[in-house]
Coordinates of C-alpha atoms in Angstrom, one line a residue:
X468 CA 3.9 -4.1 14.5
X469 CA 5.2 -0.9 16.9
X470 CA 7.2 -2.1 19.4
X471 CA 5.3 -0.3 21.9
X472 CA 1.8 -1.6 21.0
X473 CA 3.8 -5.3 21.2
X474 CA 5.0 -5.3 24.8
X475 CA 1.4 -3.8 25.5
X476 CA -0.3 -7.1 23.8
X477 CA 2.4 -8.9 25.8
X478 CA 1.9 -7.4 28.5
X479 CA -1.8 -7.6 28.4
X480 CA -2.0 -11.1 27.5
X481 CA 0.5 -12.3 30.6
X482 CA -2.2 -11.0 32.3
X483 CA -4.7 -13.1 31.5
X484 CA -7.0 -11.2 28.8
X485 CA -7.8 -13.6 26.5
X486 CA -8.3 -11.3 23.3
X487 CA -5.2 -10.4 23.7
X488 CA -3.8 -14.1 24.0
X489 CA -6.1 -15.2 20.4
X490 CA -4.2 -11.7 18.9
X491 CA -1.1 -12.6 19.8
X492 CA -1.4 -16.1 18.8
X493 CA -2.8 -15.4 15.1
X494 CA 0.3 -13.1 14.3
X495 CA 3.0 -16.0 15.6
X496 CA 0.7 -18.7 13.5
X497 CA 0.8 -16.4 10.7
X498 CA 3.9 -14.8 11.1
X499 CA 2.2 -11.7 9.9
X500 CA 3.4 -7.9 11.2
X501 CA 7.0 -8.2 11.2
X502 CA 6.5 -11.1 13.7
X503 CA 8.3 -14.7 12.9
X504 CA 6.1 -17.5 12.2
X505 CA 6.0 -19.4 16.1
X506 CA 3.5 -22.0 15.7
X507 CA 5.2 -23.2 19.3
X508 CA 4.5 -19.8 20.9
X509 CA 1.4 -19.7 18.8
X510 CA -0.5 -22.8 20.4
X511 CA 1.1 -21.8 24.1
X512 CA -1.0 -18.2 23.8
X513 CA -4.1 -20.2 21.8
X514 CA -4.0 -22.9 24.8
X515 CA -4.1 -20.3 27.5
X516 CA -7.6 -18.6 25.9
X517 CA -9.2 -21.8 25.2
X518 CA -8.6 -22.7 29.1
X519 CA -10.9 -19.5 29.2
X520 CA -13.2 -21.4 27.3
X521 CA -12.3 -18.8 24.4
X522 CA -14.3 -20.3 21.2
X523 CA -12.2 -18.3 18.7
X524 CA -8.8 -20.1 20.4
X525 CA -10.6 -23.2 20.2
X526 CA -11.2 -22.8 16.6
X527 CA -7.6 -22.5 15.8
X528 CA -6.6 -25.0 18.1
X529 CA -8.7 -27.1 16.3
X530 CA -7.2 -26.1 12.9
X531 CA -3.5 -26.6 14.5
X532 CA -4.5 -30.4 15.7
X533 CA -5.8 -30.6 12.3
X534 CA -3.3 -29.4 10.0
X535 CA -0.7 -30.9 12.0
X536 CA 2.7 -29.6 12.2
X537 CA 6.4 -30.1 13.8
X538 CA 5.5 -28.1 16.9
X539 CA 2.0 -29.5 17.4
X540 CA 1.6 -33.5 16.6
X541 CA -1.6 -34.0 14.4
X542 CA -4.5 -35.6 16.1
X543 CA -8.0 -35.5 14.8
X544 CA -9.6 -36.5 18.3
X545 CA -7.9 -33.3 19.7
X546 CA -9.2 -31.2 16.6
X547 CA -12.9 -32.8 17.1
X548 CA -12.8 -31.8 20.6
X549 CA -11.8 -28.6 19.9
X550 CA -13.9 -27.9 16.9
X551 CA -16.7 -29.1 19.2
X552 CA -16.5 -26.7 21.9
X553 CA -16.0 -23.7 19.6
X554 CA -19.0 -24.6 17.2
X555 CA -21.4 -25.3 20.5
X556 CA -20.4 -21.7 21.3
X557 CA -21.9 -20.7 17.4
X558 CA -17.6 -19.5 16.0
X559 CA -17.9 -19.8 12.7
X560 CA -14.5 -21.4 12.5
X561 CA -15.8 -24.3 14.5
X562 CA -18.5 -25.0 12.5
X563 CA -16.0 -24.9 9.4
X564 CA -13.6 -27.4 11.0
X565 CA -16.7 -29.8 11.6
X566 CA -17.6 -29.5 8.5
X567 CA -14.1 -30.2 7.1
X568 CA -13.8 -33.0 9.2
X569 CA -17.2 -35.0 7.8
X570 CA -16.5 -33.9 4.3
X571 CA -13.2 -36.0 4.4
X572 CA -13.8 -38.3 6.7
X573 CA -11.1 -37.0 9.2
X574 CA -11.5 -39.4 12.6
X575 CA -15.1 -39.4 11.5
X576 CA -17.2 -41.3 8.9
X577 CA -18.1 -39.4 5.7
X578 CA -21.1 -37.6 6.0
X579 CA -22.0 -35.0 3.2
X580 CA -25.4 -33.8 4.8
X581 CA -23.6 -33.4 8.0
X582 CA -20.8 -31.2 6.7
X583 CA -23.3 -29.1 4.5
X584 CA -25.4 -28.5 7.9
X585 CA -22.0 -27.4 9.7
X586 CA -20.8 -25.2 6.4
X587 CA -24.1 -23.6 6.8
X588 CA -24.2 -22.6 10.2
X589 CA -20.3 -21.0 9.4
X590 CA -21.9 -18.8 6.9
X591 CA -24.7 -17.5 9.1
X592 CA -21.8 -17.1 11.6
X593 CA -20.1 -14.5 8.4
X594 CA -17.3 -17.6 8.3
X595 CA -15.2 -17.0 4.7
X596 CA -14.2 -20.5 5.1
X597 CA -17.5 -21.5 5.6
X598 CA -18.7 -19.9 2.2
X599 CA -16.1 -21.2 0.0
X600 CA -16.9 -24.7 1.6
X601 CA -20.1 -24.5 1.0
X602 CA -19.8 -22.8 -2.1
X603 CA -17.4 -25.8 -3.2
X604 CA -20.1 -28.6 -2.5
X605 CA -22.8 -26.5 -4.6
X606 CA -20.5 -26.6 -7.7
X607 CA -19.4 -30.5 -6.9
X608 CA -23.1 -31.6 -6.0
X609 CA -22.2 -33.1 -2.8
X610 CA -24.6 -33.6 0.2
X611 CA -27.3 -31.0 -1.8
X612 CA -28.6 -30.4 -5.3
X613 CA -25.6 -29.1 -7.5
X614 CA -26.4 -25.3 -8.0
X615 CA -23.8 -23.0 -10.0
X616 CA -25.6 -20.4 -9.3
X617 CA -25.7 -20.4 -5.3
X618 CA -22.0 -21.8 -5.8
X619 CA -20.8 -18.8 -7.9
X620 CA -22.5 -16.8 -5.0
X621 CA -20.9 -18.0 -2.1
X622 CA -17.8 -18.3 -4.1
X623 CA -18.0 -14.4 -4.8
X624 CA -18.6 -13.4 -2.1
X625 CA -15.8 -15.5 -0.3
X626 CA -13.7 -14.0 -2.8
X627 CA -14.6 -10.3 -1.6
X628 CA -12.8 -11.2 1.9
X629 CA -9.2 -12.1 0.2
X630 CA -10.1 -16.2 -0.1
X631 CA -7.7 -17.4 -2.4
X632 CA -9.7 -20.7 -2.9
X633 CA -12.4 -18.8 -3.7
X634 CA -10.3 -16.7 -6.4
X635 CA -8.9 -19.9 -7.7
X636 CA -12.4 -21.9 -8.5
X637 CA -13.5 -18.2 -9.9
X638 CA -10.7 -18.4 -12.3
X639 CA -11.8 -21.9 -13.0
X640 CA -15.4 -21.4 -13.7
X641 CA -14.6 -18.6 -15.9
X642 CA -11.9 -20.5 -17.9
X643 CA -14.6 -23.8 -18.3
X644 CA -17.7 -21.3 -18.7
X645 CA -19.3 -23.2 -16.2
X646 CA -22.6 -21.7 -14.9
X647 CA -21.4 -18.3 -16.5
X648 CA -20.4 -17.6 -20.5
X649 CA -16.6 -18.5 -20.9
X650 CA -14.6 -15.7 -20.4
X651 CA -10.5 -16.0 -20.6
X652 CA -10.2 -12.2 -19.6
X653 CA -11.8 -12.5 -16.2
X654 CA -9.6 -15.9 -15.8
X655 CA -6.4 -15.2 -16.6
X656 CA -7.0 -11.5 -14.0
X657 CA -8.1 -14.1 -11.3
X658 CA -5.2 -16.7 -12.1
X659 CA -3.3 -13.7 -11.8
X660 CA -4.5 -12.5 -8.8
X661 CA -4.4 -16.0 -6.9
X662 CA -0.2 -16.1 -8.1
X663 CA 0.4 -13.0 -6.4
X664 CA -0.9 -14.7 -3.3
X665 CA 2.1 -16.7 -3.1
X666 CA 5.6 -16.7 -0.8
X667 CA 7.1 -14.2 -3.1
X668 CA 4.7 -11.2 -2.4
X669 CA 6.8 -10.8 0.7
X670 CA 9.7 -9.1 -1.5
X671 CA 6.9 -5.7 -1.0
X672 CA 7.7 -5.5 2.8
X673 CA 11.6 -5.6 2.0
X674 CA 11.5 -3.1 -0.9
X675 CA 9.8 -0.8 1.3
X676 CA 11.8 -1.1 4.1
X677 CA 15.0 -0.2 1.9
X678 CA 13.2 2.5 0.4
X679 CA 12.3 4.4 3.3
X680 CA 16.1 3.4 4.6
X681 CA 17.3 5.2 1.9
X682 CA 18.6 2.5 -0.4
X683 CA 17.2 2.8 -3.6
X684 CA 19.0 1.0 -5.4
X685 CA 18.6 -2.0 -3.4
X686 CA 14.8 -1.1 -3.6
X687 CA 14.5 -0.4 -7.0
X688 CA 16.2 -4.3 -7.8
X689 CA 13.6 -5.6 -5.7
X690 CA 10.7 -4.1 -7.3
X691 CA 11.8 -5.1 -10.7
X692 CA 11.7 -8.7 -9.5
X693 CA 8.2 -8.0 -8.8
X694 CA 7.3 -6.0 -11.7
X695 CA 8.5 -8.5 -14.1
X696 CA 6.5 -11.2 -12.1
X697 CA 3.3 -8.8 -13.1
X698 CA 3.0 -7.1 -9.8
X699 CA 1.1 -3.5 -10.8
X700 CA 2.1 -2.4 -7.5
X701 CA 5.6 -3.1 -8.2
X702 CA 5.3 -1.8 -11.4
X703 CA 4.2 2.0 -10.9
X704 CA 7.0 1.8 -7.9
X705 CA 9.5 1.1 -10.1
X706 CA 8.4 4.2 -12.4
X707 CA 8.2 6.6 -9.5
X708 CA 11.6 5.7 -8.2
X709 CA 12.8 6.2 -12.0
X710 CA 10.8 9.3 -12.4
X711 CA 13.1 11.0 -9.5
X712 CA 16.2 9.8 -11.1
X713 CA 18.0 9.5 -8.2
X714 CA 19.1 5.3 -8.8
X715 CA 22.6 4.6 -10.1
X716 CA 20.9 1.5 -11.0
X717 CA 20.7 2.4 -14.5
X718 CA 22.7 4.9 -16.9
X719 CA 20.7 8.3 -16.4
X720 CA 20.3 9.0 -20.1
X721 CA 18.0 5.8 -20.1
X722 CA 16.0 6.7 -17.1
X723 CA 13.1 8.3 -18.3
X724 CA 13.1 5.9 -21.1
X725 CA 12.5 2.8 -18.6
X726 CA 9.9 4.4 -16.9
X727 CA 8.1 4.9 -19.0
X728 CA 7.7 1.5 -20.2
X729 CA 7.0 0.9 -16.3
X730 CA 4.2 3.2 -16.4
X731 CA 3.5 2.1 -19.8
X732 CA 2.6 -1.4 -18.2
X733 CA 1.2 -0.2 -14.5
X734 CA -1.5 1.8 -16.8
X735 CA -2.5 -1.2 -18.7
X736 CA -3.3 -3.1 -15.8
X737 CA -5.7 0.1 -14.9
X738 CA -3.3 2.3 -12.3
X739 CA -5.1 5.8 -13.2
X740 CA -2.3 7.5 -12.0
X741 CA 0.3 5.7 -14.0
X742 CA -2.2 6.5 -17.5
X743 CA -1.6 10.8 -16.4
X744 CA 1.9 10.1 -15.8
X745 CA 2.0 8.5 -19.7
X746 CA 0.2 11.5 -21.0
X747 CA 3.0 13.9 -18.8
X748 CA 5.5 11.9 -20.8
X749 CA 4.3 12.4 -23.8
X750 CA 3.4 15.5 -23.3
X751 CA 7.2 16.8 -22.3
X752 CA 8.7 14.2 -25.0
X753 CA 10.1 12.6 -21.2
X754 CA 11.8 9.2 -22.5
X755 CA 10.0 9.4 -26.0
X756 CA 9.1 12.1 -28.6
X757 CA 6.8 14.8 -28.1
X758 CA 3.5 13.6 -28.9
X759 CA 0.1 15.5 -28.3
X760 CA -2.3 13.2 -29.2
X761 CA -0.7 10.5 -27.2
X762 CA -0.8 12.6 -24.4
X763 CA -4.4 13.4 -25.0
X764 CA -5.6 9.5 -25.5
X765 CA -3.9 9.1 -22.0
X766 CA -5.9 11.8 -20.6
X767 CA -8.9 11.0 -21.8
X768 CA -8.4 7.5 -20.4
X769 CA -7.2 9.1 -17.0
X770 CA -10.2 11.3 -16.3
X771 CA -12.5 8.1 -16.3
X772 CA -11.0 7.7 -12.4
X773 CA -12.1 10.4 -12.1
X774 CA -8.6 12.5 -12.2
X775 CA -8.6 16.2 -11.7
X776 CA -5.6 16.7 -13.3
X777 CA -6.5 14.8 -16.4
X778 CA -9.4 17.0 -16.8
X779 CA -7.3 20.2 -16.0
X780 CA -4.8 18.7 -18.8
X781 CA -7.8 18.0 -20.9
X782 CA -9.1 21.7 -20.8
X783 CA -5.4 23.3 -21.2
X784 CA -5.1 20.9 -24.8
X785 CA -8.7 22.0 -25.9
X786 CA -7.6 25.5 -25.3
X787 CA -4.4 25.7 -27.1
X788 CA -5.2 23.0 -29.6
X789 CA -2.7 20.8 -28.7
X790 CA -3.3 17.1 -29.9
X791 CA -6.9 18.4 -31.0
X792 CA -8.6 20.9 -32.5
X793 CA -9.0 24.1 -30.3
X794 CA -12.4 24.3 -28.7
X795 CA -12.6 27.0 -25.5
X796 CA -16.3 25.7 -25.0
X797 CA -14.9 22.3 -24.4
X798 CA -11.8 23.3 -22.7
X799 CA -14.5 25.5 -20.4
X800 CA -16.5 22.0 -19.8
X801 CA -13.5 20.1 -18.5
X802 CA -12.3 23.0 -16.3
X803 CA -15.4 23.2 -14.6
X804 CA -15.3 19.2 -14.4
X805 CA -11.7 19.6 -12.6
X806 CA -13.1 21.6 -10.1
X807 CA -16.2 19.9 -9.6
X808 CA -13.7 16.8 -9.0
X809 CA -11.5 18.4 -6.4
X810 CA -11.9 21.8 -4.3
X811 CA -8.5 22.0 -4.3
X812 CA -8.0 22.9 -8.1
X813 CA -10.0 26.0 -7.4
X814 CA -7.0 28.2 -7.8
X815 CA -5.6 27.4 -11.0
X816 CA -9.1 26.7 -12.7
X817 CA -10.0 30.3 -12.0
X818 CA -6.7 31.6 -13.7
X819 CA -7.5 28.8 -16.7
X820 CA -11.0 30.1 -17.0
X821 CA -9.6 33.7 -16.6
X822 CA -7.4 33.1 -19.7
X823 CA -10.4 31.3 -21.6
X824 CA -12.5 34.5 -21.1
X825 CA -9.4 36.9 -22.4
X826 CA -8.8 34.6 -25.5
X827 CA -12.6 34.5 -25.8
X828 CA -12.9 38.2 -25.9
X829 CA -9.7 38.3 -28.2
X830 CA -11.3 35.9 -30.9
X831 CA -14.3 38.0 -30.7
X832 CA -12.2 40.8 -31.3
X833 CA -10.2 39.6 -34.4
X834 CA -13.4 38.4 -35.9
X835 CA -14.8 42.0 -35.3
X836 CA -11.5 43.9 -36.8
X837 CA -10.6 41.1 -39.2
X838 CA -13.4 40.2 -40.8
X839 CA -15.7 37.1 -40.4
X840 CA -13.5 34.7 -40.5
X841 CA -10.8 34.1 -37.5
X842 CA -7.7 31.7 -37.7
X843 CA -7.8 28.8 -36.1
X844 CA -5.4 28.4 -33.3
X845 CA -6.1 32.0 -32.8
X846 CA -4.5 33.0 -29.3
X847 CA -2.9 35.7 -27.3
X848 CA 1.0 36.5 -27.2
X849 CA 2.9 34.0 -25.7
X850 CA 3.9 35.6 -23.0
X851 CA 0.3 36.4 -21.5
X852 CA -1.0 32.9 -22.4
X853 CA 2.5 31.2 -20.4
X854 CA 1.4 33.6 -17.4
X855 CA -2.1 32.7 -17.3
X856 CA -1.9 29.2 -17.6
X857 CA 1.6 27.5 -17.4
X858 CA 2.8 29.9 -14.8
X859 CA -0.3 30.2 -13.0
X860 CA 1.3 29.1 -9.5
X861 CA 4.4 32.6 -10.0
X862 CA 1.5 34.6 -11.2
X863 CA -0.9 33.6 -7.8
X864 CA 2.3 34.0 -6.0
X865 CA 3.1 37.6 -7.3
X866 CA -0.5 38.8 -6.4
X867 CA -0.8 37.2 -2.9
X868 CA 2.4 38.9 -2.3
X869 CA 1.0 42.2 -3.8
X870 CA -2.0 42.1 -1.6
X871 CA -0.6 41.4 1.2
X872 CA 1.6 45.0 0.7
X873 CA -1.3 46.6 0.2
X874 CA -2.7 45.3 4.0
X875 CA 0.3 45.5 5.5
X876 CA 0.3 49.1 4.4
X877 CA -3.4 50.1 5.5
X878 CA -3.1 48.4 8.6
X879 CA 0.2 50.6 9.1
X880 CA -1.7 53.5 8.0
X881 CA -4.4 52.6 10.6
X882 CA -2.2 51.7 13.6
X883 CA -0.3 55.6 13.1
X884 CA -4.0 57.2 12.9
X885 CA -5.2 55.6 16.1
X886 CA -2.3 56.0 17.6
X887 CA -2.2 59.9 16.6
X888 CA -5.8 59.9 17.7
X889 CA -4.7 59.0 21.3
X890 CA -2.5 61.5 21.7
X891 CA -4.5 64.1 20.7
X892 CA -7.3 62.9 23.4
X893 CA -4.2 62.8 25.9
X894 CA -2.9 66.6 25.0
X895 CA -6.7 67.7 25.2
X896 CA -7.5 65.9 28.4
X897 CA -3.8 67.6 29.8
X898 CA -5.4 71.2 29.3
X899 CA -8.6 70.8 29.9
X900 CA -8.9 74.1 33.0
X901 CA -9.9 72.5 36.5
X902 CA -12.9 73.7 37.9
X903 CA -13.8 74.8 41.2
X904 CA -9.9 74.9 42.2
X905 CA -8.7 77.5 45.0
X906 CA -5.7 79.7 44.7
X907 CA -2.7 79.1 45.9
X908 CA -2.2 81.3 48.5
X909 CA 0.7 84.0 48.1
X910 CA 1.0 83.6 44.6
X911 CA 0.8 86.1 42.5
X912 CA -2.5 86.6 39.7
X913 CA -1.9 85.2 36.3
X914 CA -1.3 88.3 33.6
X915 CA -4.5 89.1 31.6
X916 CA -3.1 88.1 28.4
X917 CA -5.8 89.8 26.5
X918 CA -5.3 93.5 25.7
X919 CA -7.7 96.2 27.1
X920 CA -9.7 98.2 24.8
X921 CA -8.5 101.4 22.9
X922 CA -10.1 104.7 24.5
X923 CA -10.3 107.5 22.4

């Protein structure tokens, strides 16, 4: 968290605002936003709202006097009371705790219809806890008719907040095929998903923090711990960091090479950005051979994302026939799909489709002075088709430049001519004759500059 938007919390919360005391304790229980885990500090801010009769610090008392820890001695009176006051003010946390508390029979009797009532109200009140809960008790049968259905329900959505319980009994349902066909795909992702929730995903925040520091190296070790532990995130960093070859990590002939096994496995796990980056490779025979159909597969694959570059690199293949057989119709269809995708590939579709219409016209022109048939492949010189298309951003360049000369030089031309034509007004308002003017009294008659007439 900013330091500045920390003393302000601090400051706020000294004060007596209890939104900012329930804040402040959640990030020292958690230990989240650079902050240390405090459960000490934690229950002193918590204790301060509830004395405010704050139901959402209730609730978390309630779950600290639960849980029990070092700091605060685990009493299930104190939790009841707590869970009491914040459920009678409708928290959805409160009405969790309760619920826990009857389902295991913590300082109160078992009572499954009781808990069931409290898990309930939590999911009116939009508690996650409350859903997996009561999603739990639908798949168990306990306290209500067993119902996979409603339990596969709650447990969904649950899992669309970031429960990892949730995730877990997911995974489980899909492994067992209970409720829903057996599916080991969809298990092993959420297995997956619910291991990355562990103590080791905190490795991201220190990779970072040594990236933007400037270490890379350090970074880039990091990373790989976390890329190897199947990390996509992890993965595709490792790749990019690569990809600028500027580690000492690795020997730099063997840079490309690694990452583009990195990308290789960040794509499989569906990173769009890592399947262009394996067609770019394969494309430029970076870290393997040059290999256009390769690079088209990835494409194709790419522009599902949608990706506006894939499409652009899917048009440029169709045109010249790289990887597949040329096609300018097609290679029209995915530039126009590029820029339907993104405004901002305006520029360089409207050179590509430039290009398509010269090659077009040349075609039509072989076929016309060649006969019927034209060669396939059939293109324009080199030269014109590396300006049009490969060079498009020098060639933009060179005309923006050329066209500003061209304004610079009318508005130059237009500034002298105006300024000309306010002179000219000036000389002509200078000797314009005054009328009405007396003469100056012993001053002689201006000469009569035009000549008398000729007698004869």
């Amino acid at each position: 968290m900013d330091d500045d938007l920390m003393q302000y919390y601090t400051y706020v919360a000294e004060k007596g605002d209890n939104q900012a005391q329930v804040i402040l304790g959640q990030l020292y229980l958690q230990g989240s936003r650079g902050l240390p885990q405090d459960r000490a500090l934690a229950h002193q801010y918590f204790s301060k709202a509830a004395a405010a009769d704050s139901p959402s610090a209730h609730a978390h008392l309630g779950r600290m006097y639960l849980e029990g820890s070092p700091e605060v001695r685990q009493s299930n009176a104190t939790a009841f009371t707590h869970f009491t006051a914040a459920a009678e003010a409708k928290n959805g946390m409160g009405h969790s705790g309760l619920g826990l508390m009857y389902l295991y029979g913590r300082g109160v009797a078992v009572d499954y219809a009781l808990a069931v009532k409290h898990f309930k109200a939590a999911v009116e009140a939009n508690s996650v806890d409350g859903q997996v809960q009561l999603g739990i008790m639908l798949f168990h049968g306990l306290g209500v008719e067993r119902d996979l259905t409603k339990s596969i329900k709650m447990l969904t959505a649950a899992s669309q907040s970031g429960s990892v319980v949730a995730l877990f009994y997911l995974a489980e349902i899909n492994a067992m095929g209970f409720g829903v066909p057996r599916n080991c795909r969809s298990a092993a992702e959420l297995y997956k998903n619910v291991a990355e929730r562990g103590k080791w995903g905190t490795l991201f925040a220190d990779a970072f923090n040594d990236y933007k520091m400037g270490r890379l190296d350090t970074s880039l070790v990091r990373y790989l711990l976390l890329a190897d532990l199947g990390y996509e995130v992890a993965q595709s960093n490792v790749a990019f960091i690569l990809d600028k070859a500027e580690d000492s990590v690795f020997p730099s002939n063997e840079t490309y090479r690694r990452a583009l096994v990195y990308w290789d496995r960040s794509a499989a796990q569906g990173h769009a950005l890592a399947r262009l980056k394996l067609g770019d490779y394969h494309y430029y025979g970076m870290g393997t051979e040059v290999d256009y159909e390769a690079a088209v597969n990835n494409y194709r694959q790419a522009e599902s994302a949608p990706s506006p570059q894939a499409l652009f690199n899917l048009g440029y293949m169709h045109q010249r026939g790289y990887g597949v057989k040329q096609d300018l119709h097609l290679a029209k269809r995915f530039y126009d799909r590029a820029l339907e995708t993104s405004a901002d590939a305006y520029a360089p579709v409207a050179l590509a489709l430039i290009s398509v219409g010269v090659m077009y016209a040349w075609q039509q022109f072989l076929s016309f002075f060649g006969g019927s048939s034209v060669p396939e492949n059939s293109t324009l010189p080199d030269f014109i088709m590396n300006l049009l298309l490969e060079d498009w951003d020098v060639l933009l360049a060179v005309v923006l430049f050329i066209v500003l000369v061209i304004v610079m030089i009318i508005l130059q031309r237009l500034t002298m001519e105006l300024q000309r034509q306010r002179l000219l007004r000036r000389g002509l308002a200078a000797a314009a004759p005054v009328q009405n003017a007396a003469p100056a009294q012993n001053q002689a008659p201006l000469p009569h500059l035009i000549p008398d007439p000729v007698q004869e």
